[in-house]
Coordinates of C-alpha atoms and ligand atoms in Angstrom, one line a residue:
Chain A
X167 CA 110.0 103.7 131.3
X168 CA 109.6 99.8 129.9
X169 CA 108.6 99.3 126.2
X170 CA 108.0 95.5 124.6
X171 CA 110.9 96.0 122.0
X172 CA 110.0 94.6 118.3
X173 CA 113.0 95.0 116.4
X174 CA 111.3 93.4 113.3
X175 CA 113.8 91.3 110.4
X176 CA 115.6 94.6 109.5
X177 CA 117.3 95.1 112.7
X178 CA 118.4 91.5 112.7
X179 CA 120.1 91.9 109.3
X180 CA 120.5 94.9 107.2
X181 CA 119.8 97.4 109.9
X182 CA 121.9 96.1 112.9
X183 CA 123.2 99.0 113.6
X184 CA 120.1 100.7 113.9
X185 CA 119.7 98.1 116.6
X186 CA 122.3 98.5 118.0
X187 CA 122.0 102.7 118.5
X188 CA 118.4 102.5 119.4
X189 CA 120.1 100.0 122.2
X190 CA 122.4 102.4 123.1
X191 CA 120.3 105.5 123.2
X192 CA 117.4 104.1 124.8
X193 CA 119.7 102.9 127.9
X194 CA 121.8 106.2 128.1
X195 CA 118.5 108.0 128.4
X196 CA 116.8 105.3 130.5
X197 CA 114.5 103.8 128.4
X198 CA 114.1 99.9 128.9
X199 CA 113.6 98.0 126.6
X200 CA 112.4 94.4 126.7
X201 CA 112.7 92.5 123.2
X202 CA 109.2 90.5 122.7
X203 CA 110.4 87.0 122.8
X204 CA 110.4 84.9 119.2
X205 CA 109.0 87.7 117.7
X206 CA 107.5 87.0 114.4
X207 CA 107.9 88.9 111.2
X208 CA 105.0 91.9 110.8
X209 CA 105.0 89.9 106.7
X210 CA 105.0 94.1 105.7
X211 CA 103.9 94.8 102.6
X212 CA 104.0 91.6 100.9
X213 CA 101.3 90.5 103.6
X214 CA 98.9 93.3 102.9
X215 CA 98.9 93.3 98.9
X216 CA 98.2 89.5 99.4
X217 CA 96.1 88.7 102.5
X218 CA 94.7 91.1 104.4
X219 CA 94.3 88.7 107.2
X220 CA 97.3 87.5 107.1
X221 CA 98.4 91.4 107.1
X222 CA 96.9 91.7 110.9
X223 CA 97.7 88.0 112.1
X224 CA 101.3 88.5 111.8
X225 CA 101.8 91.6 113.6
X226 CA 98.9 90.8 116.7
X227 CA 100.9 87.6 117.1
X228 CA 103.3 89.9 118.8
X229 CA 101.7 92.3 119.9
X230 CA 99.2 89.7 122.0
X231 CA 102.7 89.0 124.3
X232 CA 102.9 93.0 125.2
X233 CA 99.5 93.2 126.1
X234 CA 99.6 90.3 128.3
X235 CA 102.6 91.6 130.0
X236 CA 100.9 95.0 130.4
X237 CA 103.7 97.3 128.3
X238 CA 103.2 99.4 125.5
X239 CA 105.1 98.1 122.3
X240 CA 107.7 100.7 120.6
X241 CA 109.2 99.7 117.0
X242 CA 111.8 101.6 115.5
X243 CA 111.2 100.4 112.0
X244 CA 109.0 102.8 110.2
X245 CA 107.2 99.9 108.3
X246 CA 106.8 97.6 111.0
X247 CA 105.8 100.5 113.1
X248 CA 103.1 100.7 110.6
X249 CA 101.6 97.0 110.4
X250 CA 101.4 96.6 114.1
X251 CA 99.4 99.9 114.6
X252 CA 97.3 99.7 111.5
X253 CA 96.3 96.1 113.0
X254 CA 95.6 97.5 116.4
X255 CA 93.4 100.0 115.3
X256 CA 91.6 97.8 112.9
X257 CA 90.6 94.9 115.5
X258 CA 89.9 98.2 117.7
X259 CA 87.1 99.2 115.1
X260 CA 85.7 95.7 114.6
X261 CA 85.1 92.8 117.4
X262 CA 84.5 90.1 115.2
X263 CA 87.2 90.9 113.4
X264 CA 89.2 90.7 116.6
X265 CA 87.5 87.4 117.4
X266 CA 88.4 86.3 113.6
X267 CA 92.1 87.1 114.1
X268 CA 92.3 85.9 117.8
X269 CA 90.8 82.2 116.5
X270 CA 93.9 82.1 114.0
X271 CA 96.8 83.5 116.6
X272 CA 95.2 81.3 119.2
X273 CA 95.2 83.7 121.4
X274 CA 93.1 87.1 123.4
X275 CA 94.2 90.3 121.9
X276 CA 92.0 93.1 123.2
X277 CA 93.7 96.2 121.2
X278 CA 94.6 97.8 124.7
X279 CA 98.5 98.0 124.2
X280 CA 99.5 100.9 122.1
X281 CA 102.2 101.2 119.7
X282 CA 104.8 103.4 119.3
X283 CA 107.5 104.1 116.5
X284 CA 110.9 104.8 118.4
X285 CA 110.7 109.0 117.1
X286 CA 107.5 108.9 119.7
X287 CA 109.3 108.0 122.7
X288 CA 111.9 110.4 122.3
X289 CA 109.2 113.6 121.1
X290 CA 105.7 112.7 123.5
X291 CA 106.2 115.0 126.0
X292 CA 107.5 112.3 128.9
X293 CA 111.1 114.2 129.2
X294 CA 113.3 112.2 127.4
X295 CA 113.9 115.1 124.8
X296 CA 115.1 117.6 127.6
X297 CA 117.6 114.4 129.2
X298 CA 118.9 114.2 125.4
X299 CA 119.8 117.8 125.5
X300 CA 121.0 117.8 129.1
X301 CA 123.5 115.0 128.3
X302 CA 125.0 115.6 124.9
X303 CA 128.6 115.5 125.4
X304 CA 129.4 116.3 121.9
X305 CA 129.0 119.4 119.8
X306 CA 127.3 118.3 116.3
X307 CA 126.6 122.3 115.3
X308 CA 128.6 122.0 112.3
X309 CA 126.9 119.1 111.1
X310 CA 124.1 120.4 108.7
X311 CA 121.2 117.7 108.5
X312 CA 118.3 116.9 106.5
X313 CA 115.2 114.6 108.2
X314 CA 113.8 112.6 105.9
X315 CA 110.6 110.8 107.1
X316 CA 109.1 108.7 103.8
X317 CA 105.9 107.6 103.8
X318 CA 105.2 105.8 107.1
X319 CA 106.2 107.8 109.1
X320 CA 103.7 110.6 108.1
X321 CA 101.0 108.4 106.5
X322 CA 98.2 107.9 106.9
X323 CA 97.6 110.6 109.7
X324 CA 95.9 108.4 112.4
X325 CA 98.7 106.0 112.1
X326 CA 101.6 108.5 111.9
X327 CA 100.1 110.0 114.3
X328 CA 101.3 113.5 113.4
X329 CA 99.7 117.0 113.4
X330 CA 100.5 118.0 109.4
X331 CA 100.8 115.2 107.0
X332 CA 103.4 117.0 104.5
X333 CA 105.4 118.7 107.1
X334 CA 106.1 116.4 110.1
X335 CA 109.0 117.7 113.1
X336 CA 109.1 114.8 115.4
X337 CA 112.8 113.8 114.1
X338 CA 113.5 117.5 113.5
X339 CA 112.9 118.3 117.1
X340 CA 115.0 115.4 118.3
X341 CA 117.9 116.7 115.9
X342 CA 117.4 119.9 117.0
X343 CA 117.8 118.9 121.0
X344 CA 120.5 117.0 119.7
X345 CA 122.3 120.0 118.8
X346 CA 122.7 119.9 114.7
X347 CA 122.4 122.3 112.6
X348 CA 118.5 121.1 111.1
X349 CA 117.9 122.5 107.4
X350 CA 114.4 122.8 106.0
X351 CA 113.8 121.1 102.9
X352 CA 111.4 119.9 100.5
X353 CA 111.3 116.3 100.8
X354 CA 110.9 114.9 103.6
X355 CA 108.2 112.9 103.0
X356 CA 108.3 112.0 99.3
X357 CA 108.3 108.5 98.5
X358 CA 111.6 106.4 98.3
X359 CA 110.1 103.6 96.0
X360 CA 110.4 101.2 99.0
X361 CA 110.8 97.9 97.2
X362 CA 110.8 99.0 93.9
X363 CA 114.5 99.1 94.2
X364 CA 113.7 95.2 93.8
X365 CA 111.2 95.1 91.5
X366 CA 111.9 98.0 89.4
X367 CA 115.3 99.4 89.4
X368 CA 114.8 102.4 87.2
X369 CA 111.9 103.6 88.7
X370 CA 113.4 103.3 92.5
X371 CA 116.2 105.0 91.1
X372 CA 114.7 108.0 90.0
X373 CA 112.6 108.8 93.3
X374 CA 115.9 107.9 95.0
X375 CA 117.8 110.3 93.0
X376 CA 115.2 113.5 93.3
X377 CA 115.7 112.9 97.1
X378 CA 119.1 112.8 97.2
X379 CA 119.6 116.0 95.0
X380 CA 116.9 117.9 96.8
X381 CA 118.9 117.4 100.3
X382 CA 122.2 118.3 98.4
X383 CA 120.8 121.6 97.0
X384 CA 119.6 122.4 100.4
X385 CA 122.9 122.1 101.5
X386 CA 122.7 119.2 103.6
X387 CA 125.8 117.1 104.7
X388 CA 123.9 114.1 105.7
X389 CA 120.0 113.3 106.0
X390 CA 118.8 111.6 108.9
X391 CA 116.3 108.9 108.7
X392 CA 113.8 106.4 110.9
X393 CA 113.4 103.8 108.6
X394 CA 115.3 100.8 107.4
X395 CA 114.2 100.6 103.5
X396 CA 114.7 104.3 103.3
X397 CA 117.9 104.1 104.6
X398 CA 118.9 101.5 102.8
X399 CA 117.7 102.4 99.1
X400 CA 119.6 105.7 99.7
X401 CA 122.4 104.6 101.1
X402 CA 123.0 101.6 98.6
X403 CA 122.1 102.9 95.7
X404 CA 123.9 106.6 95.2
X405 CA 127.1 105.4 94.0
X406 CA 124.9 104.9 91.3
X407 CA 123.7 108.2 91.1
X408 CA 125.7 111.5 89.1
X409 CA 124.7 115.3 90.2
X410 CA 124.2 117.6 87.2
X411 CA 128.2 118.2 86.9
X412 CA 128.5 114.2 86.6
X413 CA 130.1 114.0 90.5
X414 CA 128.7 111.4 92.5
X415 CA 127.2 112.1 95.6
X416 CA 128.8 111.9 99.3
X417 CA 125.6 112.1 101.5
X418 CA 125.9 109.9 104.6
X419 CA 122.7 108.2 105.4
X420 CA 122.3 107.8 109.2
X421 CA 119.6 106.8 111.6
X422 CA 118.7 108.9 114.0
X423 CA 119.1 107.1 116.7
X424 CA 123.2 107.2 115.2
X425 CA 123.3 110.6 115.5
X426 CA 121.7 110.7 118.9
X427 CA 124.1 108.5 119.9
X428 CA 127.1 111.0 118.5
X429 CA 125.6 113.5 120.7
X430 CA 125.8 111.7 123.7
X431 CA 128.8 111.0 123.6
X432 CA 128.6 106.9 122.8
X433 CA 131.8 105.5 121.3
X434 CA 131.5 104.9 117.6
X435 CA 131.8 101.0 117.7
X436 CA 128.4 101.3 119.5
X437 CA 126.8 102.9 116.9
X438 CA 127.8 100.7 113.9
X439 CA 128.5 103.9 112.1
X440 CA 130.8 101.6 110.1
X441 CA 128.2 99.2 108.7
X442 CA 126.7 102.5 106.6
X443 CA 127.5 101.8 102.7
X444 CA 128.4 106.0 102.3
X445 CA 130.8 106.2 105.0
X446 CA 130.5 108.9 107.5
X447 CA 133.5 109.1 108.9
X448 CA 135.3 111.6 106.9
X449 CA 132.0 113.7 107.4
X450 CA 132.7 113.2 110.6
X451 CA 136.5 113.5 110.9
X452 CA 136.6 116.7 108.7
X453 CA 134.0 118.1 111.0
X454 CA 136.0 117.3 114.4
X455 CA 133.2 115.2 115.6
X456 CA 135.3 112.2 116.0
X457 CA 138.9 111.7 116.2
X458 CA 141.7 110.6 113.3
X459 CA 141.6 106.6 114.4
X460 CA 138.4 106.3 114.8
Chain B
X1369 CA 90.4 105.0 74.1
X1370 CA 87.4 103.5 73.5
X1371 CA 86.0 100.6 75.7
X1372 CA 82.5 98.7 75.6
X1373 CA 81.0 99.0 79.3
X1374 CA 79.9 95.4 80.5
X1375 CA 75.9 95.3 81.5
X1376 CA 75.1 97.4 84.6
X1377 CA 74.9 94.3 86.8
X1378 CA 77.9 93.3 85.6
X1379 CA 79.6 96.5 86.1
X1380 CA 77.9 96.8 89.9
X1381 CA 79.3 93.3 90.4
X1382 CA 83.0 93.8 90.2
X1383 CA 82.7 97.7 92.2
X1384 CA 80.8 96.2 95.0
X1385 CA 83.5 93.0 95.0
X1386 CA 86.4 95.8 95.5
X1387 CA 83.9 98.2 97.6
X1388 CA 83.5 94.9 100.1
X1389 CA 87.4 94.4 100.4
X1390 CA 88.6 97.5 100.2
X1391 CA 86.1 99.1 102.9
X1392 CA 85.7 102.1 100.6
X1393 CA 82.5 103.3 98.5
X1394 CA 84.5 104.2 95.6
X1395 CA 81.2 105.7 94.0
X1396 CA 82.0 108.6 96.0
X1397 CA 85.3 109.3 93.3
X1398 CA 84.3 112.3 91.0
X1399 CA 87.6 112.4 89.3
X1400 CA 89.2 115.5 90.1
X1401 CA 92.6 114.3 89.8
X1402 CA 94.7 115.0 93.0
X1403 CA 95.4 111.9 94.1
X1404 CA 97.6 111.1 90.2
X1405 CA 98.9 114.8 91.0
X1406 CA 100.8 113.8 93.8
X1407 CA 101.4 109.8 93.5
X1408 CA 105.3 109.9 93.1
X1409 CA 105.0 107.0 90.3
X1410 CA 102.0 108.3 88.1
X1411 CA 105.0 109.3 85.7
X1412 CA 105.7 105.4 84.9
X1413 CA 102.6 104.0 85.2
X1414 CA 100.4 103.5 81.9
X1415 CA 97.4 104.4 83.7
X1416 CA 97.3 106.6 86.4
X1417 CA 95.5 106.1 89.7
X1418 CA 92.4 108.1 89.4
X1419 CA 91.7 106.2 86.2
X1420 CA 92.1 103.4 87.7
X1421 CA 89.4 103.8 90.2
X1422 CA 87.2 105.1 86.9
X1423 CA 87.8 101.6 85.5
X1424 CA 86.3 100.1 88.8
X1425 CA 83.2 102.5 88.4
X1426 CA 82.9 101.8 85.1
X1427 CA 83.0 98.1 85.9
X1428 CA 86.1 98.0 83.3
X1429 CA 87.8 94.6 85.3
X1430 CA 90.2 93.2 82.8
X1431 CA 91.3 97.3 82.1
X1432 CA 91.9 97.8 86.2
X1433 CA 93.7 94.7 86.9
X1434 CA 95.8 94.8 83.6
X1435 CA 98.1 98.0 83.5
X1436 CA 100.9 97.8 85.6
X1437 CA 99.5 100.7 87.5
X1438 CA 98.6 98.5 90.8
X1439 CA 102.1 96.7 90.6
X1440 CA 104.1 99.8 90.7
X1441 CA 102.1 101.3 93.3
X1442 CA 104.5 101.6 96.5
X1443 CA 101.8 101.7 99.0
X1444 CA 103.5 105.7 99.9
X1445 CA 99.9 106.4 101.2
X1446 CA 100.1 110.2 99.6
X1447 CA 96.7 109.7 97.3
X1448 CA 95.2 108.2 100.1
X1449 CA 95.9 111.4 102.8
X1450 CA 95.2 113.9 99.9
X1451 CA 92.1 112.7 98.3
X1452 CA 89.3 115.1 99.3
X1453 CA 86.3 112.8 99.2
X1454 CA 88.5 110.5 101.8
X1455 CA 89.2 107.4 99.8
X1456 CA 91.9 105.4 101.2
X1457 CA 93.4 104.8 97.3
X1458 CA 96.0 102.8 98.5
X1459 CA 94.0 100.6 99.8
X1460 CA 92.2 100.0 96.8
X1461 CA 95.3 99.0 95.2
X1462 CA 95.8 96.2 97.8
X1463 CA 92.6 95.0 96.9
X1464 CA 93.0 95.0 93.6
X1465 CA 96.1 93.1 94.0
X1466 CA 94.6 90.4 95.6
X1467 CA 91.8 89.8 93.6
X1468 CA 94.3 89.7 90.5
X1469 CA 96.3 86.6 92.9
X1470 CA 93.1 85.1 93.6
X1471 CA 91.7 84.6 90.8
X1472 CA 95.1 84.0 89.5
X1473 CA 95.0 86.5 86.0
X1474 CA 98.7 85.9 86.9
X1475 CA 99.0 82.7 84.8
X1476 CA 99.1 85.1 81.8
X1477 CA 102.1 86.4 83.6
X1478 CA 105.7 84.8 82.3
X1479 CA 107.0 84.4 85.4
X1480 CA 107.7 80.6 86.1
X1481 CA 110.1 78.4 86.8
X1482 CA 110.3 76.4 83.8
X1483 CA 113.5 76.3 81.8
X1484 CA 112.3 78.1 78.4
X1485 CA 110.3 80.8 80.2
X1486 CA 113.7 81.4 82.4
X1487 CA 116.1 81.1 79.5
X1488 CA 113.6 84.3 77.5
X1489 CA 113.8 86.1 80.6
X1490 CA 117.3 86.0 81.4
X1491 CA 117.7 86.9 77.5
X1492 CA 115.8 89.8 77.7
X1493 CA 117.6 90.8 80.7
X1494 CA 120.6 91.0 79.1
X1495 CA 119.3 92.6 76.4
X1496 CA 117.4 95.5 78.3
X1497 CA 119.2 95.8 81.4
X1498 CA 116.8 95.8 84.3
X1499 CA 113.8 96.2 81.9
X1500 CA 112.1 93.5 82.9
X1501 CA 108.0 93.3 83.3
X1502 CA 107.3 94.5 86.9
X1503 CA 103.9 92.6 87.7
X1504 CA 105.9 89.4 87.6
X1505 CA 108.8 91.0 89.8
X1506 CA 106.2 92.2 92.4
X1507 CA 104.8 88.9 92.5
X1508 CA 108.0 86.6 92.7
X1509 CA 109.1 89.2 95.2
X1510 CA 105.9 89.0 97.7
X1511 CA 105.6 85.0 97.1
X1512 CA 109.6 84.4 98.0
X1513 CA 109.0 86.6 100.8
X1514 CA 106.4 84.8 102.2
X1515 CA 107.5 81.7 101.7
X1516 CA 110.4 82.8 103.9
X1517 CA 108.4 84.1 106.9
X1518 CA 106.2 81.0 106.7
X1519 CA 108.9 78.7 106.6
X1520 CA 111.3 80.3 109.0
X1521 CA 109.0 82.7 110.8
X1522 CA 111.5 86.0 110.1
X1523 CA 112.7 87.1 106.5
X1524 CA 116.2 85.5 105.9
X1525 CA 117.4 88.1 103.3
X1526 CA 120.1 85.8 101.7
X1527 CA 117.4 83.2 101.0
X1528 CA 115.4 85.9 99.6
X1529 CA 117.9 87.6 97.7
X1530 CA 119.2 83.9 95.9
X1531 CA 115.7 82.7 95.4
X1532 CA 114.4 86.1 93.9
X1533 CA 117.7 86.4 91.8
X1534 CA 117.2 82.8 90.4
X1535 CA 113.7 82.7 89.5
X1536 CA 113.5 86.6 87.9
X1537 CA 116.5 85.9 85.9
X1538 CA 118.5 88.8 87.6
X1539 CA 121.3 86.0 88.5
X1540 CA 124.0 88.3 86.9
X1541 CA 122.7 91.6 88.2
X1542 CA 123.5 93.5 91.0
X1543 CA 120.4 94.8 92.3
X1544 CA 120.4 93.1 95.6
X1545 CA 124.1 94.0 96.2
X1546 CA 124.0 90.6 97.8
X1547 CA 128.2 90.3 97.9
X1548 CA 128.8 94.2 99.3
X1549 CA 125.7 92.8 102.0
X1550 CA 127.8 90.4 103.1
X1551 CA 131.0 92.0 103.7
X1552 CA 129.4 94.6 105.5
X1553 CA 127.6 91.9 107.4
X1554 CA 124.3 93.5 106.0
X1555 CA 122.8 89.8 105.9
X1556 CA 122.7 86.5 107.9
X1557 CA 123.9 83.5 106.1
X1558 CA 121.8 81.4 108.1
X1559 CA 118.5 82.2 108.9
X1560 CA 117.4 82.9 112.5
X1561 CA 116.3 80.2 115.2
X1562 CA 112.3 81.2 115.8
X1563 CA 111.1 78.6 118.1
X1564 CA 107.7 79.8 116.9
X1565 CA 108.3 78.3 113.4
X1566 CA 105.1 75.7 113.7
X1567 CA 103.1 78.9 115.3
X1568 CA 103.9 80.8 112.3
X1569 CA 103.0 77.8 110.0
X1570 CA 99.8 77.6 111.5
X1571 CA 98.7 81.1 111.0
X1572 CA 99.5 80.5 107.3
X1573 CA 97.7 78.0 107.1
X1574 CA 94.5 78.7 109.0
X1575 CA 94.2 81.3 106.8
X1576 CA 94.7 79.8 103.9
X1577 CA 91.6 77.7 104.4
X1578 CA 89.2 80.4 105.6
X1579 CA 89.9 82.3 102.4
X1580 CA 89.5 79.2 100.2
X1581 CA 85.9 78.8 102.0
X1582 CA 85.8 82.3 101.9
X1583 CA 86.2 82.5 98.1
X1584 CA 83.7 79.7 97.3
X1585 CA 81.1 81.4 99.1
X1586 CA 81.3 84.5 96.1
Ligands
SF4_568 S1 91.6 112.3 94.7 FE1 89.9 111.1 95.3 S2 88.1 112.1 94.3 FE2 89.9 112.9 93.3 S3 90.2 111.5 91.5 FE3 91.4 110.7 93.2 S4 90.1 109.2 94.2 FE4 88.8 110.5 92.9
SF4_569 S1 99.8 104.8 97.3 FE1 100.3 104.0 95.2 S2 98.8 105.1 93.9 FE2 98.8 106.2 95.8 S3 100.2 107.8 95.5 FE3 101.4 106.2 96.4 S4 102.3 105.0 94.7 FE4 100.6 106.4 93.9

């Protein structure tokens, strides 16, 4: 299997190491991956509250070089994920749109490629679920886990590309193959305030906080998540955060793809499980999933 | 509250301006509510959503593009997936974004760079924390982070993080956890080669001009 890789700014910064697992993972299980050459940013949400052709330019810039090289694009960034297949569906619906947009790229898009977010590859059916279970080397059955999905990831439906809206699975099937312990919860697709946590501390703080408590009273040791703002307004901003007896929280916030990797067996270092803000490696020590020096 | 509708014409004038970017007949709203019921943010904004679109109906302009309902808005999509009559909400709020940049309502704003306007600001921000007005923040934000894709063609987050800190008087806060960023090597200090850059530039600029001709035609 070959996929035009767009990592999108994230992964180049904040996010390495989701990179850098979503490497690992895919080549363990035999995914290739082929990272779209000077990849432009998807311009995300400041593009579509601003321009709305501007919000399909930037993303069909990219995704003109997978359709010319015949592969499917997969982007493990839930809101990149988003702009490039909101962009191919809406050149799709309209050709002089298409023609509009393909006079400002300078170049042919025909809306043939389709995009995937990373969770697809590894829950559509094309066997890379059973390898993941065939290969895990380690046992992560005491590690009791949360997904947490956000917005993009579930909305809007023809995007997402999921059966129910307010109760996706994708990541909890993967989990699940992966062999931890997956706890039903209630907010898995609530709202983390995305950049709020810029614009409007308080506010970002508050959603952040009801999703952190809600995956604390489920019992959760960690939540799992696809997406790099999530992951990052939850995992920078709980030492902020006090539970009702005024203790701070300890919830390590890891992509998927991290604990994927675990399972498999990858060393640590290739996971960047260090880079997290909420360290999990006493999670992980406590729990025998990794070793003392690790 | 009490309002004074504009004149029908006027009132069909600035629905069918949003009904024409937004896609969406907005006519078909009949107010039941469930789209405010479930946005996670209805709680902080001073109007909620489903008013919002009553404003458009009503032709109430200034009221829709005034409250910081469409600034707060985080795009989650959930009013959009749950409205029954299929109106894609969010949108709406895009659109209603834009028009308030284009026709640039957002000189009233007190975001700017000048040195009075910056010393208030950073005043106020000591005095109320992070309290500060969140149409100007979402603004500053989406305009420095532009700027950054157009110039170097990917975001450059310590660019971003500076430039936003500077110009929204947050220079002393912590919101951007810019230092703990660093030492985790969350962020590049230098921005990222694209050899695309003049592409990118381009595309921005392209634009720019069809929606300048674009705008002159209404
Ligand atoms: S959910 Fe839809 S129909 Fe109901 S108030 Fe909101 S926009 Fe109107
Ligand atoms: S898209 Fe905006 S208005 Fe709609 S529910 Fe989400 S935050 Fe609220």
């Amino acid at each position: 299997m070959k996929y035009a890789y767009f990592p999108g700014c994230s992964l180049h910064s904040t996010a390495k190491e989701f990179d850098l697992s979503t490497r690992a993972v895919c080549k363990n299980l035999d995914i290739e991956l082929v990272e779209i050459p000077d990849w432009i940013c998807c311009g995300s949400t400041p593009a579509h509250t601003t321009s709305e052709l501007l919000s399909l330019a930037l993303p069909l810039a990219n995704c003109t070089w997978a359709e010319n090289n015949h592969l499917d694009v997969v982007a493990p960034c839930a809101s990149c994920f988003s702009r490039l297949k909101i962009a191919t569906l809406e050149v799709q619906k309209d050709a002089d749109l298409r023609k509009k947009i393909n006079t400002i790229i300078e170049g042919n898009f025909e809306g043939n490629t389709k995009i995937f977010h990373l969770l697809h590859l590894f829950s559509n059916g094309n066997g890379s679920a059973e390898k993941l279970k065939e290969k895990t080397k380690r046992d992560l059955s005491t590690l009791k886990v949360v997904a947490y999905y956000g917005c993009l990831l579930a909305r809007p439906k023809e995007v997402a590309g999921v059966v129910d809206v307010e109760n996706p699975q994708s990541m909890d099937r993967i989990l699940n193959k992966a062999g931890l312990d997956v706890l039903d919860w209630s907010h898995k697709t609530e709202c983390c305030g995305a950049s709020l946590s810029i614009t409007d501390k308080k506010v970002s703080l508050r959603l952040v906080h009801e999703i952190i408590q809600t995956a604390a009273d489920a019992g959760a040791d960690c939540i799992a998540v696809a997406c790099p703002l999530c992951q990052s307004n939850l995992d920078l901003q709980q030492s902020e955060l006090k539970n009702n007896h005024g203790h701070k929280y300890h919830l390590p916030i890891f992509y998927f793809t991290q604990l994927m990797g675990l399972a498999l067996g990858l060393e640590t270092n290739k996971l960047g499980l260090k880079r997290l803000i909420v360290d999990p490696r006493p999670l992980l020590k406590n729990k025998n999933i990794i070793g003392i020096e690790e | 509250m009490k309002y004074e509708l504009p004149r029908e014409n006027d009132q069909q004038h600035f629905m069918s301006i949003i009904e024409k970017m937004s896609g969406q007949n907005i006519r078909l709203c009949y107010q039941c509510g469930k789209c405010s019921a479930g946005c996670p943010i209805c709680h902080e904004m001073e109007d909620s959503p489903n008013q919002i679109i009553r404003y458009i109906q009503l032709g109430l302009k200034e009221q829709a593009l005034s409250k910081n309902t469409i600034w707060l808005c985080a795009s989650c999509q959930t009013c959009s997936t749950r409205c029954p009559q299929q109106l894609d909400l969010a949108k709406i709020m895009d659109s209603l974004r834009i028009l308030h940049q284009q026709e640039s309502l957002q000189q009233n704003i007190p975001f700017s760079t000048s040195a009075k306007d910056f010393g208030h600001r950073f005043y106020n921000s000591l005095l109320n924390g992070l309290q500060m007005d969140v149409r100007s923040n979402v603004n500053a934000f989406s305009d420095l982070f532009l700027k950054m894709v157009r110039h170097y063609g990917r975001q450059f987050e310590t660019g971003l993080i500076y430039n936003y800190n500077v110009n929204s008087g947050f220079l002393f806060s912590n919101v951007l956890k810019g230092p703990m960023m660093l030492m985790k090597a969350k962020i590049n200090l230098i921005p990222e080669d694209v050899k695309r850059r003049e592409k990118v530039e381009k595309i921005f600029s392209k634009i720019e001009q069809l929606e300048k001709s674009e705008k002159e035609k209404r």
